[in-house]
Tab-separated table of C-alpha atoms in Angstrom:
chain	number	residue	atom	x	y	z
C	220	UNK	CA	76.223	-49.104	-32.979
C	221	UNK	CA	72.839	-51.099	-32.561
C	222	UNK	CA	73.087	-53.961	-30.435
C	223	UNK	CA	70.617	-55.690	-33.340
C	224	UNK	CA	70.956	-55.223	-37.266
C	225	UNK	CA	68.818	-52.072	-38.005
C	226	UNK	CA	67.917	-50.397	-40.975
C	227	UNK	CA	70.436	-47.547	-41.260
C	228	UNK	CA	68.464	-45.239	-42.563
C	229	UNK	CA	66.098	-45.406	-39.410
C	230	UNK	CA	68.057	-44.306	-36.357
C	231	UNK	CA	66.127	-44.137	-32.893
C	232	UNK	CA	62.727	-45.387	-32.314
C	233	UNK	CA	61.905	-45.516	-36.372
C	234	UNK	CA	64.352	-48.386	-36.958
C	235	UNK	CA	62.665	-50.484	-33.949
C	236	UNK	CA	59.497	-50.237	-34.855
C	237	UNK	CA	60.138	-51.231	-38.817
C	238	UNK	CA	61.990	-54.347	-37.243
C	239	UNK	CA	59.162	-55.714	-35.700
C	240	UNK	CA	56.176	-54.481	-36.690
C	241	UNK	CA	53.080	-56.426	-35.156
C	242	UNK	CA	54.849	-54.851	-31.172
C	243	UNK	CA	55.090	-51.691	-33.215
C	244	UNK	CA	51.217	-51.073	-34.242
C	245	UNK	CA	49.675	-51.005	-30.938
C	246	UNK	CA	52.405	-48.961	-29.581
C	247	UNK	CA	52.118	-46.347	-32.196
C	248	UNK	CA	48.359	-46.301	-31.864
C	249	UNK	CA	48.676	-46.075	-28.353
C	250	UNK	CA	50.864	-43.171	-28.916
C	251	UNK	CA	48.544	-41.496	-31.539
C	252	UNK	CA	45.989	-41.960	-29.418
C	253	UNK	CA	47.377	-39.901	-26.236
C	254	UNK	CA	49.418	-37.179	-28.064
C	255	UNK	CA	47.256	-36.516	-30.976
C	256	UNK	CA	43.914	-37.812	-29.871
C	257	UNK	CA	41.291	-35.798	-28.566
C	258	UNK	CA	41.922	-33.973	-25.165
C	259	UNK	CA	41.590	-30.919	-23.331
C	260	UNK	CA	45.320	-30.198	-23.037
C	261	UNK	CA	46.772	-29.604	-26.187
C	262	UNK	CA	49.335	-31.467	-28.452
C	263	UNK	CA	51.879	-28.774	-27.599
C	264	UNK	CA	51.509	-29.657	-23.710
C	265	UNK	CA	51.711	-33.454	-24.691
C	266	UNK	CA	54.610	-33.043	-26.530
C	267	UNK	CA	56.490	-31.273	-23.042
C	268	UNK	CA	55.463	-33.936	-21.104
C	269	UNK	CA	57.007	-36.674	-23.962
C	270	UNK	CA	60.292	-33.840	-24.157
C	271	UNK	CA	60.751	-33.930	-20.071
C	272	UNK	CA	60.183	-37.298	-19.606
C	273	UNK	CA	63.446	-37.757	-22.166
C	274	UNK	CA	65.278	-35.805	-21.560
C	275	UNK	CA	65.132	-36.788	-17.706
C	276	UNK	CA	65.686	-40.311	-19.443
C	277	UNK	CA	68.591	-38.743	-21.050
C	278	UNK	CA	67.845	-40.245	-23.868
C	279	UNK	CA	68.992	-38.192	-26.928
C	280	UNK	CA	66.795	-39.323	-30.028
C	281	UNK	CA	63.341	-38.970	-28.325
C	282	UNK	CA	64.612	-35.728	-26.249
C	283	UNK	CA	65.410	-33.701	-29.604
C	284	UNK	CA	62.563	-35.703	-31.420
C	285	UNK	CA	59.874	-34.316	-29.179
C	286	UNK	CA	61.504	-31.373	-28.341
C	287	UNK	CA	61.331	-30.199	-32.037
C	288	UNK	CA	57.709	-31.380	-32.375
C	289	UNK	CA	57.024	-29.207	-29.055
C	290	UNK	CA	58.642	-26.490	-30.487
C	291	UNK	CA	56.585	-26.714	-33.940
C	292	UNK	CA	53.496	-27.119	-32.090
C	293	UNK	CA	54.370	-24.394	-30.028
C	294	UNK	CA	55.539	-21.837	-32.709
C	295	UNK	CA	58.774	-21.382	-30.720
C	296	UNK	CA	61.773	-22.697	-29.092
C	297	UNK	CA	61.889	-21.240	-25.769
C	298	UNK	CA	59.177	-23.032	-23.956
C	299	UNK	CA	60.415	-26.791	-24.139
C	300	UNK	CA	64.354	-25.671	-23.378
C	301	UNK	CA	62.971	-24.104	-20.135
C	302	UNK	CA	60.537	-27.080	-19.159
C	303	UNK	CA	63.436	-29.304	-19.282
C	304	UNK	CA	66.105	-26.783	-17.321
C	305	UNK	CA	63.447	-26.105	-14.535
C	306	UNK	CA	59.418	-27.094	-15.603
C	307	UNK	CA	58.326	-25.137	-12.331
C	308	UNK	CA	59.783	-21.811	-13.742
C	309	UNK	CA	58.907	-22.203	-17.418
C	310	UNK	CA	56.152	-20.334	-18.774
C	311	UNK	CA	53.696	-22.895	-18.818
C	312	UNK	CA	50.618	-22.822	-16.946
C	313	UNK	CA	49.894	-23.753	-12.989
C	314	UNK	CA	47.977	-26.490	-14.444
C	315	UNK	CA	50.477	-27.571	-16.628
C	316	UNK	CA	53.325	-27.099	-13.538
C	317	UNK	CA	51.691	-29.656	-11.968
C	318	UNK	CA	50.845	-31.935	-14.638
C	319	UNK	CA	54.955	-32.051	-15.368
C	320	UNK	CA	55.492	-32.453	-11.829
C	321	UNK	CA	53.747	-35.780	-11.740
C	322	UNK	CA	55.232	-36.637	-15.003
C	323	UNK	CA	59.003	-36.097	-13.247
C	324	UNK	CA	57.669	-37.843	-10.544
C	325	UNK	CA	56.453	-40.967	-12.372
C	326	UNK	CA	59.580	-40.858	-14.751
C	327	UNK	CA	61.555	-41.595	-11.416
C	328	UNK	CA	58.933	-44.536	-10.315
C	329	UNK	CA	55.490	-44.652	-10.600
C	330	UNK	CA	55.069	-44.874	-7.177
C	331	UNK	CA	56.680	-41.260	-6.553
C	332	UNK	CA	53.286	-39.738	-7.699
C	333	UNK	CA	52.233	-38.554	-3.981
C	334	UNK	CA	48.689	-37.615	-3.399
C	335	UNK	CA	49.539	-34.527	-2.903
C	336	UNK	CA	51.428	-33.652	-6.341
C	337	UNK	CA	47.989	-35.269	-7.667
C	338	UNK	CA	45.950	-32.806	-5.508
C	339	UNK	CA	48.392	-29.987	-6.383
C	340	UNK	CA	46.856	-30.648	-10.179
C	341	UNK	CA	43.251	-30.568	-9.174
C	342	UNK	CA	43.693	-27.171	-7.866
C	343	UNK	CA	45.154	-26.345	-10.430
C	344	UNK	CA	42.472	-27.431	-12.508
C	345	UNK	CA	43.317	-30.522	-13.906
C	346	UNK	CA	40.965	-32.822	-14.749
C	347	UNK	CA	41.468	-36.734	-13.272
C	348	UNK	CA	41.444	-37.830	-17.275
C	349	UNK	CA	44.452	-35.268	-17.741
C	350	UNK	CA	46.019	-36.946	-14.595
C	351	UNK	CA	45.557	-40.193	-15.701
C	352	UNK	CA	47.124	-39.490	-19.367
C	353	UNK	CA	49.877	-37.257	-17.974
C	354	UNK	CA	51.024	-40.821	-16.033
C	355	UNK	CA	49.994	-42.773	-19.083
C	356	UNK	CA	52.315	-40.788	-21.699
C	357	UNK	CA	54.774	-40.233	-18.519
C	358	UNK	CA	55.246	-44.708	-18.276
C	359	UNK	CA	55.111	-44.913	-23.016
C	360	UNK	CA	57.613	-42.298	-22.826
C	361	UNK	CA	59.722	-44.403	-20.577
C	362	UNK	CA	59.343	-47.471	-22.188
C	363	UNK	CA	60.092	-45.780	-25.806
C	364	UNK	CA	63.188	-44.269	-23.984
C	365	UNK	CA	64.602	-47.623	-22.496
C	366	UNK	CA	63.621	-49.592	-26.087
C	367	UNK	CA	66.141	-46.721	-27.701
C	368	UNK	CA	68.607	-46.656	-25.296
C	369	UNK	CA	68.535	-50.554	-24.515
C	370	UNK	CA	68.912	-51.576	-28.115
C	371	UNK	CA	71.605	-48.714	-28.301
C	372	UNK	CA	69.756	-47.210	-31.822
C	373	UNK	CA	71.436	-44.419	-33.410
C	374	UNK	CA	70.670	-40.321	-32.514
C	375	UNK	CA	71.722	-38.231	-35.418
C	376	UNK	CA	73.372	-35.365	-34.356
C	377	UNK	CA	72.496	-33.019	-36.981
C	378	UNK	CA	69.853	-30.866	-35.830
C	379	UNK	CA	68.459	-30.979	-39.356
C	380	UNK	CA	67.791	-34.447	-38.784
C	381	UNK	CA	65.044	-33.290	-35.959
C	382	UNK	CA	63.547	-30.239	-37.758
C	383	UNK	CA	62.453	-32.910	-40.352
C	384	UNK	CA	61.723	-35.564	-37.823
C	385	UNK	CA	59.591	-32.865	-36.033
C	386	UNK	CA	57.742	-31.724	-38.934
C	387	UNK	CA	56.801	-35.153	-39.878
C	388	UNK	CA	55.653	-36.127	-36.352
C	389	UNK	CA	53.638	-33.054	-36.242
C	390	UNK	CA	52.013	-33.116	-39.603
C	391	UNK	CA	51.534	-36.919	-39.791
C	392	UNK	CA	51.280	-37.799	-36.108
C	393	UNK	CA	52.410	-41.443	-35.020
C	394	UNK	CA	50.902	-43.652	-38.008
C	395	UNK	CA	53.347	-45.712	-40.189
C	396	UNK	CA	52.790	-44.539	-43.837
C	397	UNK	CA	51.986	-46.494	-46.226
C	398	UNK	CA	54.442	-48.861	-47.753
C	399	UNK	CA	56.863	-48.425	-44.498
C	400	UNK	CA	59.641	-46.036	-44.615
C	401	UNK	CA	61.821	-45.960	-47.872
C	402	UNK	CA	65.974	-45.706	-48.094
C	403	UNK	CA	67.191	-42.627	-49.577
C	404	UNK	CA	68.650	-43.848	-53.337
C-alpha cells in the first residue's frame, strides 16, 4: 500500500508523476530525451541499461516495465533476461558489455565507475557521449527506482499489465498524453 494517497489506477512510477506534476515534466523530458532521443546506441540498448539498473535496484515495477519495452524494442525476450542474470555473457555487443558494466558500477555508487571500466568502453568503441549517457540514464534510473520503492507504489503482478505498459512506452515514449491518464469506467 502507498505510503501517500495515489490514484489506483496508476501503480508504479505513473501514479507519482500524475500526483505532482510540475517535478514530473522535467523528469519525463529528461527521460525522453536519453532513451528516445537521438543517439548512436539504440533505444533497445537504452532500455537494458534502464532494465539492469532495476532490476539490480530490485525494484519490481520499473524492472518488468523496461524489461518489456527492451523486449519490444528488441523483437524478443531472451536478450534482457540474460543482461540481468549475467550482462558480460549476454549476447550484446563488447561495446555494449562495457557500457552495462559502468551502468552496474554506477548503480552501486557513482564513484565505482573506475577509469579503467571507462577505458574498457573506449576500446570497445564507445563514444565519451555514450559514456556520459550510460551514467546519466544509470543515476534517472536510480532515482525513478528509489521514488517507487520509497513511496512503496504498487507493481501489478500480472504480466499483462507490462505487455501493455511496454507497448505504450515504446510507441508513445515518456510524454504524458494529453488530458493525463483516465480511470477505467
Amino acid at each position: 500500500m502507498p505510503h501517500i494517497p495515489l490514484p489506483e489506477h496508476l501503480p508504479g512510477i505513473t501514479g507519482l508523476l500524475e500526483y505532482r506534476l510540475d517535478t514530473a515534466l522535467p523528469i519525463r523530458d529528461l527521460t525522453q530525451i536519453l532513451l528516445r532521443g537521438e543517439s548512436s546506441l539504440t533505444q533497445g540498448e537504452r532500455e537494458l541499461i534502464a532494465t539492469l539498473v532495476s532490476s539490480r535496484n530490485c525494484t519490481n515495477f520499473c524492472e518488468a516495465a523496461h524489461t518489456k519495452a527492451a523486449d519490444l524494442l528488441l523483437g524478443e525476450s531472451e536478450t534482457a533476461r540474460l543482461v540481468k542474470q549475467n550482462f558480460e555473457t549476454a549476447p550484446v555487443s563488447d561495446k555494449m558489455k562495457a557500457l552495462l558494466n559502468i551502468a552496474a558500477l554506477a548503480q552501486i555508487n557513482g564513484k565505482s565507475v573506475t577509469t579503467e571500466a571507462v577505458e574498457r568502453a573506449r576500446l570497445a568503441g564507445a563514444t565519451d557521449l555514450e559514456i556520459h549517457d550510460t551514467v546519466l540514464i544509470t543515476a534517472l534510473f536510480c532515482l525513478y527506482n528509489k521514488y517507487v520503492d520509497g513511496l512503496a507504489t504498487v507493481a501489478p503482478s500480472d504480466p499483462a499489465f507490462y505487455q501493455t505498459l511496454g507497448e505504450r512506452i515504446v510507441g508513445r515514449g515518456y510524454t504524458r498524453p494529453p488530458g493525463g491518464f483516465v480511470a477505467p469506467k
